Amino acid sequence: MPVAAELDAAPRERRIRLIADGIGSGAAAHEHRLLRAARPALPVLNWLGQFARPIMKVPGLGWITSDPVVARNLLNDPAHLTLLSEGGVGHLWAQILGDWVYDLFDGPGHHDLRTRSKELFTERTSAAFVEHAWGDRLREARAAFEAGERLDLADLSRILVGRMVTQLLGLPVDPARGDDAYRDIFATGERLASIALGTTADTQLPPDKIALARGIVDELTGHIDDVFSSAAPDTVIGRCRELGLTLQETKGLSTLLMVAGTETAASAMARMAAILVDSGELSRLLAHPEHRDDTVREALRVTSPAPLIGRSVLADVEVAGRMLRAGDRVMVLTWTANNVAGAFRMDRPYLPHNRQLWFGAGRHLCLGGPLARAELAAVLELLVGDGRGYRVVSRRYGRRVLIPAYASLVVEKV
Ligand code: HEM
């Protein structure tokens, strides 16, 4: 039986075990190896996830859940859960950026920031950002790809994301350096994110890491002091100013965009390309191009590039019959919660239970969701816009990276 069919036919518990075990040589197996290469603990967590429904306590880790409804309820409960105390990503950022993070990331300032920035990435502005930042480079890549040249999609994804960051933050780059300038910007974002590596169990950073991270943030946002008052409205800096954000809010948001929207987006692009081939769904998509949007959604679901979301408990709260105590840590296993629905199918309809859990939920729901979708749609157009398929020539999984991703994925038209 083909892997996808076997997965779909299996009962839920067996299905998640099949996925976590990385069976066969199909999409699930490659995804499993990719997760393991990034962080060896990830497949173990995913495997544990099969028991974490509705919610389960793991000694040394805290509470874990892979139930989409419980997950959403937790992420929608700011009265009892926070990302600011130890165990949450806000705690990391407060040590790097300063105490104002407590207001802007999860306090009253966060609500204000989200209210004012909600128009930042709409479907329309996202499509414009993609065309502006990528248009020429994508057309160049597509022409070469369709003419038969091999394409390292993982490398191209990093270049594209670097270009997007450059445009959004209005970062100065040296045009003479070509793609290398953008590879470097991506790598800088990666270095910043890697500071969070190894913090699954502890978010207290040692002083040397704090100093390192502060240097990187300065490198990425130092220019904003000078350009804030004059940045063009098609940059995030200019839009932030027009939306009434302060300089400090703009710098904070820029850092967030850099960390939240670089590795995740690049990860999804190459993994989508690989999964289409590995699952055997590419030929069905070529026959039914009207399912491109479903393909993007499915790629986000099965890859879930942010595989877990951490919070800590502020005040005792009962969840699905279990008592979570103040100070406990909670981990939402988004990858497991999303994958339990079954294998990648290019035309799988929207799953109301899961909604968009790959983008989180509640007040911290991904701000860049529409941009990520527009980016994936543009990459899909590059891959299959001419109605012809492609094959994977070679691949290399990224090792010890925060966000599981291909280090290299070489594809070629067939
Ligand atoms: C496939 C790509 C992406 C995935 C899977 C993803 C996933 C997520 C998730 C799960 C969260 C919630 C984290 C939490 O609750 O702790 C989040 C937050 C966020 N994302 Fe994304 N993201 C992606 C792309 C982007 C892009 C392209 C941008 C913008 C350039 C972006 C900007 C943000 C921001 C600013 C937040 C923080 C929102 C807040 O705290 O209010 N993301 N993202």
mmCIF file of N, CA, C and O in Angstrom, residues 144-237:
data_model
loop_
_atom_site.group_PDB
_atom_site.id
_atom_site.type_symbol
_atom_site.label_atom_id
_atom_site.label_comp_id
_atom_site.label_asym_id
_atom_site.label_seq_id
_atom_site.Cartn_x
_atom_site.Cartn_y
_atom_site.Cartn_z
ATOM 1 N N ALA A 144 15.938 29.800 -15.639
ATOM 2 C CA ALA A 144 17.042 28.831 -15.639
ATOM 3 C C ALA A 144 16.525 27.417 -15.351
ATOM 4 O O ALA A 144 16.918 26.453 -16.003
ATOM 5 N N PHE A 145 15.610 27.327 -14.403
ATOM 6 C CA PHE A 145 15.047 26.021 -14.003
ATOM 7 C C PHE A 145 14.289 25.395 -15.175
ATOM 8 O O PHE A 145 14.478 24.219 -15.506
ATOM 9 N N GLU A 146 13.456 26.192 -15.826
ATOM 10 C CA GLU A 146 12.659 25.662 -16.935
ATOM 11 C C GLU A 146 13.533 25.326 -18.141
ATOM 12 O O GLU A 146 13.175 24.495 -18.976
ATOM 13 N N ALA A 147 14.712 25.972 -18.201
ATOM 14 C CA ALA A 147 15.637 25.667 -19.317
ATOM 15 C C ALA A 147 16.463 24.412 -19.018
ATOM 16 O O ALA A 147 17.305 24.022 -19.830
ATOM 17 N N GLY A 148 16.254 23.806 -17.825
ATOM 18 C CA GLY A 148 16.920 22.535 -17.535
ATOM 19 C C GLY A 148 18.039 22.612 -16.513
ATOM 20 O O GLY A 148 18.643 21.595 -16.174
ATOM 21 N N GLU A 149 18.321 23.819 -15.986
ATOM 22 C CA GLU A 149 19.380 23.924 -14.961
ATOM 23 C C GLU A 149 18.899 23.345 -13.638
ATOM 24 O O GLU A 149 17.710 23.447 -13.301
ATOM 25 N N ARG A 150 19.838 22.761 -12.904
ATOM 26 C CA ARG A 150 19.492 22.273 -11.571
ATOM 27 C C ARG A 150 19.360 23.453 -10.612
ATOM 28 O O ARG A 150 20.059 24.452 -10.778
ATOM 29 N N LEU A 151 18.477 23.290 -9.611
ATOM 30 C CA LEU A 151 18.206 24.393 -8.695
ATOM 31 C C LEU A 151 18.288 23.884 -7.267
ATOM 32 O O LEU A 151 17.615 22.909 -6.909
ATOM 33 N N ASP A 152 19.137 24.524 -6.441
ATOM 34 C CA ASP A 152 19.158 24.174 -5.017
ATOM 35 C C ASP A 152 18.106 25.037 -4.330
ATOM 36 O O ASP A 152 18.332 26.217 -4.050
ATOM 37 N N LEU A 153 16.958 24.423 -4.100
ATOM 38 C CA LEU A 153 15.835 25.198 -3.582
ATOM 39 C C LEU A 153 16.047 25.647 -2.140
ATOM 40 O O LEU A 153 15.525 26.692 -1.730
ATOM 41 N N ALA A 154 16.825 24.887 -1.369
ATOM 42 C CA ALA A 154 17.090 25.292 0.021
ATOM 43 C C ALA A 154 17.939 26.568 0.011
ATOM 44 O O ALA A 154 17.667 27.516 0.759
ATOM 45 N N ASP A 155 18.938 26.579 -0.868
ATOM 46 C CA ASP A 155 19.793 27.771 -0.979
ATOM 47 C C ASP A 155 18.962 28.957 -1.478
ATOM 48 O O ASP A 155 19.028 30.061 -0.921
ATOM 49 N N LEU A 156 18.163 28.713 -2.524
ATOM 50 C CA LEU A 156 17.349 29.813 -3.060
ATOM 51 C C LEU A 156 16.388 30.349 -1.993
ATOM 52 O O LEU A 156 16.183 31.559 -1.881
ATOM 53 N N SER A 157 15.820 29.451 -1.182
ATOM 54 C CA SER A 157 14.885 29.894 -0.130
ATOM 55 C C SER A 157 15.576 30.853 0.825
ATOM 56 O O SER A 157 14.994 31.855 1.248
ATOM 57 N N ARG A 158 16.830 30.524 1.168
ATOM 58 C CA ARG A 158 17.555 31.399 2.103
ATOM 59 C C ARG A 158 17.827 32.767 1.456
ATOM 60 O O ARG A 158 17.717 33.810 2.106
ATOM 61 N N ILE A 159 18.169 32.734 0.168
ATOM 62 C CA ILE A 159 18.404 33.999 -0.545
ATOM 63 C C ILE A 159 17.105 34.823 -0.579
ATOM 64 O O ILE A 159 17.102 36.023 -0.294
ATOM 65 N N LEU A 160 16.003 34.147 -0.915
ATOM 66 C CA LEU A 160 14.722 34.866 -1.022
ATOM 67 C C LEU A 160 14.320 35.464 0.318
ATOM 68 O O LEU A 160 13.880 36.622 0.394
ATOM 69 N N VAL A 161 14.485 34.665 1.379
ATOM 70 C CA VAL A 161 14.110 35.175 2.701
ATOM 71 C C VAL A 161 15.027 36.334 3.089
ATOM 72 O O VAL A 161 14.572 37.340 3.646
ATOM 73 N N GLY A 162 16.302 36.224 2.760
ATOM 74 C CA GLY A 162 17.234 37.332 3.016
ATOM 75 C C GLY A 162 16.783 38.585 2.286
ATOM 76 O O GLY A 162 16.834 39.700 2.816
ATOM 77 N N ARG A 163 16.308 38.408 1.049
ATOM 78 C CA ARG A 163 15.823 39.564 0.279
ATOM 79 C C ARG A 163 14.586 40.160 0.933
ATOM 80 O O ARG A 163 14.415 41.379 0.977
ATOM 81 N N MET A 164 13.721 39.275 1.431
ATOM 82 C CA MET A 164 12.493 39.770 2.074
ATOM 83 C C MET A 164 12.833 40.575 3.327
ATOM 84 O O MET A 164 12.303 41.678 3.537
ATOM 85 N N VAL A 165 13.732 40.050 4.143
ATOM 86 C CA VAL A 165 14.126 40.757 5.366
ATOM 87 C C VAL A 165 14.716 42.119 5.007
ATOM 88 O O VAL A 165 14.399 43.142 5.625
ATOM 89 N N THR A 166 15.556 42.118 3.980
ATOM 90 C CA THR A 166 16.197 43.363 3.551
ATOM 91 C C THR A 166 15.141 44.403 3.195
ATOM 92 O O THR A 166 15.228 45.568 3.586
ATOM 93 N N GLN A 167 14.133 43.935 2.457
ATOM 94 C CA GLN A 167 13.110 44.886 2.049
ATOM 95 C C GLN A 167 12.244 45.327 3.228
ATOM 96 O O GLN A 167 11.976 46.517 3.405
ATOM 97 N N LEU A 168 11.832 44.351 4.051
ATOM 98 C CA LEU A 168 10.938 44.695 5.157
ATOM 99 C C LEU A 168 11.602 45.648 6.144
ATOM 100 O O LEU A 168 10.994 46.595 6.619
ATOM 101 N N LEU A 169 12.869 45.373 6.451
ATOM 102 C CA LEU A 169 13.543 46.194 7.465
ATOM 103 C C LEU A 169 14.299 47.368 6.856
ATOM 104 O O LEU A 169 14.896 48.160 7.579
ATOM 105 N N GLY A 170 14.306 47.443 5.523
ATOM 106 C CA GLY A 170 15.039 48.534 4.884
ATOM 107 C C GLY A 170 16.528 48.452 5.186
ATOM 108 O O GLY A 170 17.195 49.472 5.344
ATOM 109 N N LEU A 171 17.053 47.215 5.277
ATOM 110 C CA LEU A 171 18.475 47.027 5.608
ATOM 111 C C LEU A 171 19.363 47.443 4.448
ATOM 112 O O LEU A 171 19.071 47.095 3.304
ATOM 113 N N PRO A 172 20.445 48.144 4.742
ATOM 114 C CA PRO A 172 21.352 48.486 3.642
ATOM 115 C C PRO A 172 22.139 47.254 3.184
ATOM 116 O O PRO A 172 22.613 46.485 4.021
ATOM 117 N N VAL A 173 22.216 46.996 1.858
ATOM 118 C CA VAL A 173 23.047 45.890 1.346
ATOM 119 C C VAL A 173 23.915 46.406 0.201
ATOM 120 O O VAL A 173 23.563 47.381 -0.460
ATOM 121 N N ASP A 174 25.011 45.688 -0.025
ATOM 122 C CA ASP A 174 25.910 46.054 -1.112
ATOM 123 C C ASP A 174 25.484 45.258 -2.355
ATOM 124 O O ASP A 174 25.681 44.036 -2.404
ATOM 125 N N PRO A 175 24.893 45.928 -3.370
ATOM 126 C CA PRO A 175 24.369 45.188 -4.532
ATOM 127 C C PRO A 175 25.451 44.402 -5.266
ATOM 128 O O PRO A 175 25.159 43.385 -5.889
ATOM 129 N N ALA A 176 26.705 44.841 -5.139
ATOM 130 C CA ALA A 176 27.787 44.149 -5.852
ATOM 131 C C ALA A 176 27.991 42.729 -5.315
ATOM 132 O O ALA A 176 28.564 41.883 -5.994
ATOM 133 N N ARG A 177 27.512 42.465 -4.108
ATOM 134 C CA ARG A 177 27.734 41.131 -3.522
ATOM 135 C C ARG A 177 26.694 40.111 -3.991
ATOM 136 O O ARG A 177 26.791 38.931 -3.677
ATOM 137 N N GLY A 178 25.665 40.579 -4.713
ATOM 138 C CA GLY A 178 24.671 39.662 -5.268
ATOM 139 C C GLY A 178 24.020 38.805 -4.190
ATOM 140 O O GLY A 178 23.748 39.270 -3.078
ATOM 141 N N ASP A 179 23.792 37.510 -4.525
ATOM 142 C CA ASP A 179 23.090 36.600 -3.606
ATOM 143 C C ASP A 179 23.790 36.456 -2.261
ATOM 144 O O ASP A 179 23.142 36.217 -1.239
ATOM 145 N N ASP A 180 25.123 36.601 -2.254
ATOM 146 C CA ASP A 180 25.869 36.395 -1.008
ATOM 147 C C ASP A 180 25.435 37.354 0.094
ATOM 148 O O ASP A 180 25.415 37.003 1.268
ATOM 149 N N ALA A 181 25.077 38.574 -0.312
ATOM 150 C CA ALA A 181 24.647 39.559 0.692
ATOM 151 C C ALA A 181 23.406 39.030 1.420
ATOM 152 O O ALA A 181 23.276 39.173 2.639
ATOM 153 N N TYR A 182 22.511 38.384 0.657
ATOM 154 C CA TYR A 182 21.257 37.905 1.252
ATOM 155 C C TYR A 182 21.465 36.614 2.035
ATOM 156 O O TYR A 182 20.815 36.379 3.049
ATOM 157 N N ARG A 183 22.393 35.778 1.538
ATOM 158 C CA ARG A 183 22.736 34.565 2.311
ATOM 159 C C ARG A 183 23.251 34.975 3.693
ATOM 160 O O ARG A 183 22.937 34.358 4.700
ATOM 161 N N ASP A 184 24.061 36.044 3.713
ATOM 162 C CA ASP A 184 24.635 36.505 4.985
ATOM 163 C C ASP A 184 23.551 37.009 5.934
ATOM 164 O O ASP A 184 23.607 36.777 7.135
ATOM 165 N N ILE A 185 22.572 37.711 5.364
ATOM 166 C CA ILE A 185 21.501 38.237 6.225
ATOM 167 C C ILE A 185 20.707 37.078 6.820
ATOM 168 O O ILE A 185 20.383 37.063 8.007
ATOM 169 N N PHE A 186 20.454 36.076 5.996
ATOM 170 C CA PHE A 186 19.752 34.892 6.508
ATOM 171 C C PHE A 186 20.573 34.260 7.628
ATOM 172 O O PHE A 186 20.047 33.902 8.690
ATOM 173 N N ALA A 187 21.879 34.139 7.390
ATOM 174 C CA ALA A 187 22.748 33.486 8.383
ATOM 175 C C ALA A 187 22.776 34.283 9.691
ATOM 176 O O ALA A 187 22.840 33.709 10.778
ATOM 177 N N THR A 188 22.681 35.614 9.577
ATOM 178 C CA THR A 188 22.661 36.435 10.797
ATOM 179 C C THR A 188 21.394 36.138 11.605
ATOM 180 O O THR A 188 21.437 35.988 12.829
ATOM 181 N N GLY A 189 20.266 36.036 10.900
ATOM 182 C CA GLY A 189 19.009 35.695 11.576
ATOM 183 C C GLY A 189 19.097 34.320 12.213
ATOM 184 O O GLY A 189 18.620 34.087 13.327
ATOM 185 N N GLU A 190 19.749 33.402 11.504
ATOM 186 C CA GLU A 190 19.904 32.038 12.008
ATOM 187 C C GLU A 190 20.744 32.031 13.293
ATOM 188 O O GLU A 190 20.434 31.317 14.244
ATOM 189 N N ARG A 191 21.798 32.857 13.292
ATOM 190 C CA ARG A 191 22.665 32.919 14.484
ATOM 191 C C ARG A 191 21.863 33.423 15.678
ATOM 192 O O ARG A 191 21.983 32.920 16.789
ATOM 193 N N LEU A 192 21.023 34.432 15.396
ATOM 194 C CA LEU A 192 20.211 34.985 16.480
ATOM 195 C C LEU A 192 19.251 33.910 17.021
ATOM 196 O O LEU A 192 19.125 33.726 18.233
ATOM 197 N N ALA A 193 18.604 33.199 16.099
ATOM 198 C CA ALA A 193 17.649 32.174 16.528
ATOM 199 C C ALA A 193 18.350 31.019 17.242
ATOM 200 O O ALA A 193 17.795 30.420 18.160
ATOM 201 N N SER A 194 19.590 30.737 16.828
ATOM 202 C CA SER A 194 20.278 29.576 17.400
ATOM 203 C C SER A 194 20.602 29.796 18.876
ATOM 204 O O SER A 194 20.872 28.859 19.615
ATOM 205 N N ILE A 195 20.527 31.071 19.288
ATOM 206 C CA ILE A 195 20.761 31.351 20.705
ATOM 207 C C ILE A 195 19.659 30.683 21.535
ATOM 208 O O ILE A 195 19.853 30.336 22.698
ATOM 209 N N ALA A 196 18.531 30.468 20.883
ATOM 210 C CA ALA A 196 17.439 29.795 21.593
ATOM 211 C C ALA A 196 17.602 28.268 21.586
ATOM 212 O O ALA A 196 16.861 27.570 22.244
ATOM 213 N N LEU A 197 18.594 27.778 20.828
ATOM 214 C CA LEU A 197 18.828 26.315 20.781
ATOM 215 C C LEU A 197 19.184 25.809 22.166
ATOM 216 O O LEU A 197 19.935 26.443 22.896
ATOM 217 N N GLY A 198 18.638 24.669 22.503
ATOM 218 C CA GLY A 198 18.993 24.092 23.798
ATOM 219 C C GLY A 198 18.223 24.720 24.934
ATOM 220 O O GLY A 198 18.514 24.473 26.097
ATOM 221 N N THR A 199 17.235 25.565 24.591
ATOM 222 C CA THR A 199 16.476 26.191 25.671
ATOM 223 C C THR A 199 15.111 25.533 25.860
ATOM 224 O O THR A 199 14.257 26.069 26.528
ATOM 225 N N THR A 200 14.933 24.341 25.262
ATOM 226 C CA THR A 200 13.650 23.661 25.408
ATOM 227 C C THR A 200 13.350 23.418 26.887
ATOM 228 O O THR A 200 12.216 23.478 27.329
ATOM 229 N N ALA A 201 14.422 23.153 27.670
ATOM 230 C CA ALA A 201 14.185 22.850 29.078
ATOM 231 C C ALA A 201 14.503 24.033 29.994
ATOM 232 O O ALA A 201 14.152 24.035 31.142
ATOM 233 N N ASP A 202 15.193 25.069 29.466
ATOM 234 C CA ASP A 202 15.613 26.171 30.333
ATOM 235 C C ASP A 202 15.784 27.425 29.480
ATOM 236 O O ASP A 202 16.542 27.432 28.519
ATOM 237 N N THR A 203 15.085 28.502 29.835
ATOM 238 C CA THR A 203 15.190 29.715 29.013
ATOM 239 C C THR A 203 16.090 30.770 29.647
ATOM 240 O O THR A 203 16.103 31.910 29.208
ATOM 241 N N GLN A 204 16.835 30.394 30.699
ATOM 242 C CA GLN A 204 17.774 31.337 31.320
ATOM 243 C C GLN A 204 19.064 31.349 30.495
ATOM 244 O O GLN A 204 19.714 30.319 30.343
ATOM 245 N N LEU A 205 19.419 32.526 29.928
ATOM 246 C CA LEU A 205 20.600 32.588 29.059
ATOM 247 C C LEU A 205 21.853 32.984 29.852
ATOM 248 O O LEU A 205 21.788 33.883 30.696
ATOM 249 N N PRO A 206 23.011 32.369 29.555
ATOM 250 C CA PRO A 206 24.256 32.800 30.195
ATOM 251 C C PRO A 206 24.685 34.158 29.628
ATOM 252 O O PRO A 206 24.331 34.503 28.493
ATOM 253 N N PRO A 207 25.493 34.943 30.388
ATOM 254 C CA PRO A 207 25.851 36.306 29.966
ATOM 255 C C PRO A 207 26.515 36.360 28.594
ATOM 256 O O PRO A 207 26.272 37.296 27.827
ATOM 257 N N ASP A 208 27.347 35.370 28.231
ATOM 258 C CA ASP A 208 28.025 35.443 26.931
ATOM 259 C C ASP A 208 27.023 35.346 25.781
ATOM 260 O O ASP A 208 27.150 36.019 24.765
ATOM 261 N N LYS A 209 25.993 34.522 25.964
ATOM 262 C CA LYS A 209 24.971 34.409 24.908
ATOM 263 C C LYS A 209 24.164 35.696 24.806
ATOM 264 O O LYS A 209 23.778 36.120 23.715
ATOM 265 N N ILE A 210 23.901 36.316 25.947
ATOM 266 C CA ILE A 210 23.139 37.570 25.939
ATOM 267 C C ILE A 210 23.929 38.633 25.173
ATOM 268 O O ILE A 210 23.386 39.321 24.302
ATOM 269 N N ALA A 211 25.233 38.710 25.439
ATOM 270 C CA ALA A 211 26.072 39.719 24.769
ATOM 271 C C ALA A 211 26.103 39.462 23.268
ATOM 272 O O ALA A 211 25.981 40.373 22.449
ATOM 273 N N LEU A 212 26.223 38.184 22.905
ATOM 274 C CA LEU A 212 26.271 37.802 21.495
ATOM 275 C C LEU A 212 24.969 38.209 20.787
ATOM 276 O O LEU A 212 24.973 38.827 19.718
ATOM 277 N N ALA A 213 23.857 37.884 21.408
ATOM 278 C CA ALA A 213 22.549 38.168 20.809
ATOM 279 C C ALA A 213 22.336 39.674 20.676
ATOM 280 O O ALA A 213 21.814 40.152 19.664
ATOM 281 N N ARG A 214 22.791 40.444 21.697
ATOM 282 C CA ARG A 214 22.606 41.899 21.631
ATOM 283 C C ARG A 214 23.383 42.486 20.456
ATOM 284 O O ARG A 214 22.904 43.390 19.780
ATOM 285 N N GLY A 215 24.570 41.948 20.221
ATOM 286 C CA GLY A 215 25.378 42.410 19.093
ATOM 287 C C GLY A 215 24.652 42.166 17.777
ATOM 288 O O GLY A 215 24.629 43.025 16.887
ATOM 289 N N ILE A 216 24.031 40.980 17.655
ATOM 290 C CA ILE A 216 23.330 40.643 16.403
ATOM 291 C C ILE A 216 22.104 41.546 16.211
ATOM 292 O O ILE A 216 21.840 42.041 15.117
ATOM 293 N N VAL A 217 21.366 41.749 17.297
ATOM 294 C CA VAL A 217 20.171 42.614 17.195
ATOM 295 C C VAL A 217 20.582 44.014 16.739
ATOM 296 O O VAL A 217 19.923 44.623 15.888
ATOM 297 N N ASP A 218 21.701 44.493 17.287
ATOM 298 C CA ASP A 218 22.201 45.810 16.894
ATOM 299 C C ASP A 218 22.542 45.859 15.411
ATOM 300 O O ASP A 218 22.240 46.833 14.714
ATOM 301 N N GLU A 219 23.172 44.775 14.950
ATOM 302 C CA GLU A 219 23.555 44.670 13.542
ATOM 303 C C GLU A 219 22.307 44.760 12.645
ATOM 304 O O GLU A 219 22.333 45.350 11.576
ATOM 305 N N LEU A 220 21.215 44.150 13.103
ATOM 306 C CA LEU A 220 20.013 44.078 12.280
ATOM 307 C C LEU A 220 19.099 45.284 12.407
ATOM 308 O O LEU A 220 18.360 45.612 11.477
ATOM 309 N N THR A 221 19.118 45.921 13.570
ATOM 310 C CA THR A 221 18.141 46.995 13.771
ATOM 311 C C THR A 221 18.782 48.352 14.077
ATOM 312 O O THR A 221 18.065 49.347 14.216
ATOM 313 N N GLY A 222 20.123 48.382 14.182
ATOM 314 C CA GLY A 222 20.818 49.635 14.518
ATOM 315 C C GLY A 222 20.496 50.751 13.538
ATOM 316 O O GLY A 222 20.350 51.917 13.930
ATOM 317 N N HIS A 223 20.314 50.371 12.245
ATOM 318 C CA HIS A 223 20.079 51.392 11.213
ATOM 319 C C HIS A 223 18.721 52.070 11.365
ATOM 320 O O HIS A 223 18.478 53.131 10.790
ATOM 321 N N ILE A 224 17.818 51.467 12.150
ATOM 322 C CA ILE A 224 16.446 51.985 12.220
ATOM 323 C C ILE A 224 16.411 53.384 12.858
ATOM 324 O O ILE A 224 15.601 54.228 12.475
ATOM 325 N N ASP A 225 17.343 53.628 13.798
ATOM 326 C CA ASP A 225 17.406 54.964 14.414
ATOM 327 C C ASP A 225 17.479 56.042 13.332
ATOM 328 O O ASP A 225 16.794 57.056 13.397
ATOM 329 N N ASP A 226 18.325 55.769 12.320
ATOM 330 C CA ASP A 226 18.544 56.782 11.279
ATOM 331 C C ASP A 226 17.416 56.846 10.256
ATOM 332 O O ASP A 226 17.113 57.911 9.728
ATOM 333 N N VAL A 227 16.832 55.690 9.919
ATOM 334 C CA VAL A 227 15.871 55.691 8.798
ATOM 335 C C VAL A 227 14.409 55.826 9.242
ATOM 336 O O VAL A 227 13.521 55.987 8.414
ATOM 337 N N PHE A 228 14.172 55.735 10.560
ATOM 338 C CA PHE A 228 12.783 55.688 11.030
ATOM 339 C C PHE A 228 11.921 56.818 10.476
ATOM 340 O O PHE A 228 10.804 56.600 10.006
ATOM 341 N N SER A 229 12.453 58.024 10.509
ATOM 342 C CA SER A 229 11.609 59.161 10.105
ATOM 343 C C SER A 229 11.441 59.262 8.588
ATOM 344 O O SER A 229 10.505 59.890 8.107
ATOM 345 N N SER A 230 12.313 58.585 7.812
ATOM 346 C CA SER A 230 12.247 58.785 6.361
ATOM 347 C C SER A 230 11.958 57.508 5.564
ATOM 348 O O SER A 230 11.791 57.557 4.346
ATOM 349 N N ALA A 231 11.880 56.329 6.235
ATOM 350 C CA ALA A 231 11.727 55.061 5.499
ATOM 351 C C ALA A 231 10.478 55.067 4.613
ATOM 352 O O ALA A 231 9.422 55.584 5.006
ATOM 353 N N ALA A 232 10.618 54.479 3.423
ATOM 354 C CA ALA A 232 9.503 54.451 2.463
ATOM 355 C C ALA A 232 8.360 53.597 3.018
ATOM 356 O O ALA A 232 8.594 52.638 3.757
ATOM 357 N N PRO A 233 7.124 53.929 2.641
ATOM 358 C CA PRO A 233 5.972 53.194 3.180
ATOM 359 C C PRO A 233 5.923 51.736 2.746
ATOM 360 O O PRO A 233 5.162 50.955 3.321
ATOM 361 N N ASP A 234 6.698 51.318 1.728
ATOM 362 C CA ASP A 234 6.662 49.905 1.342
ATOM 363 C C ASP A 234 7.693 49.079 2.131
ATOM 364 O O ASP A 234 7.892 47.906 1.854
ATOM 365 N N THR A 235 8.347 49.706 3.116
ATOM 366 C CA THR A 235 9.161 48.927 4.047
ATOM 367 C C THR A 235 8.356 48.812 5.338
ATOM 368 O O THR A 235 7.451 49.624 5.591
ATOM 369 N N VAL A 236 8.687 47.797 6.130
ATOM 370 C CA VAL A 236 7.967 47.655 7.393
ATOM 371 C C VAL A 236 8.218 48.857 8.291
ATOM 372 O O VAL A 236 7.306 49.331 8.978
ATOM 373 N N ILE A 237 9.435 49.369 8.233
ATOM 374 C CA ILE A 237 9.760 50.531 9.083
ATOM 375 C C ILE A 237 8.836 51.713 8.734
ATOM 376 O O ILE A 237 8.233 52.325 9.620
#
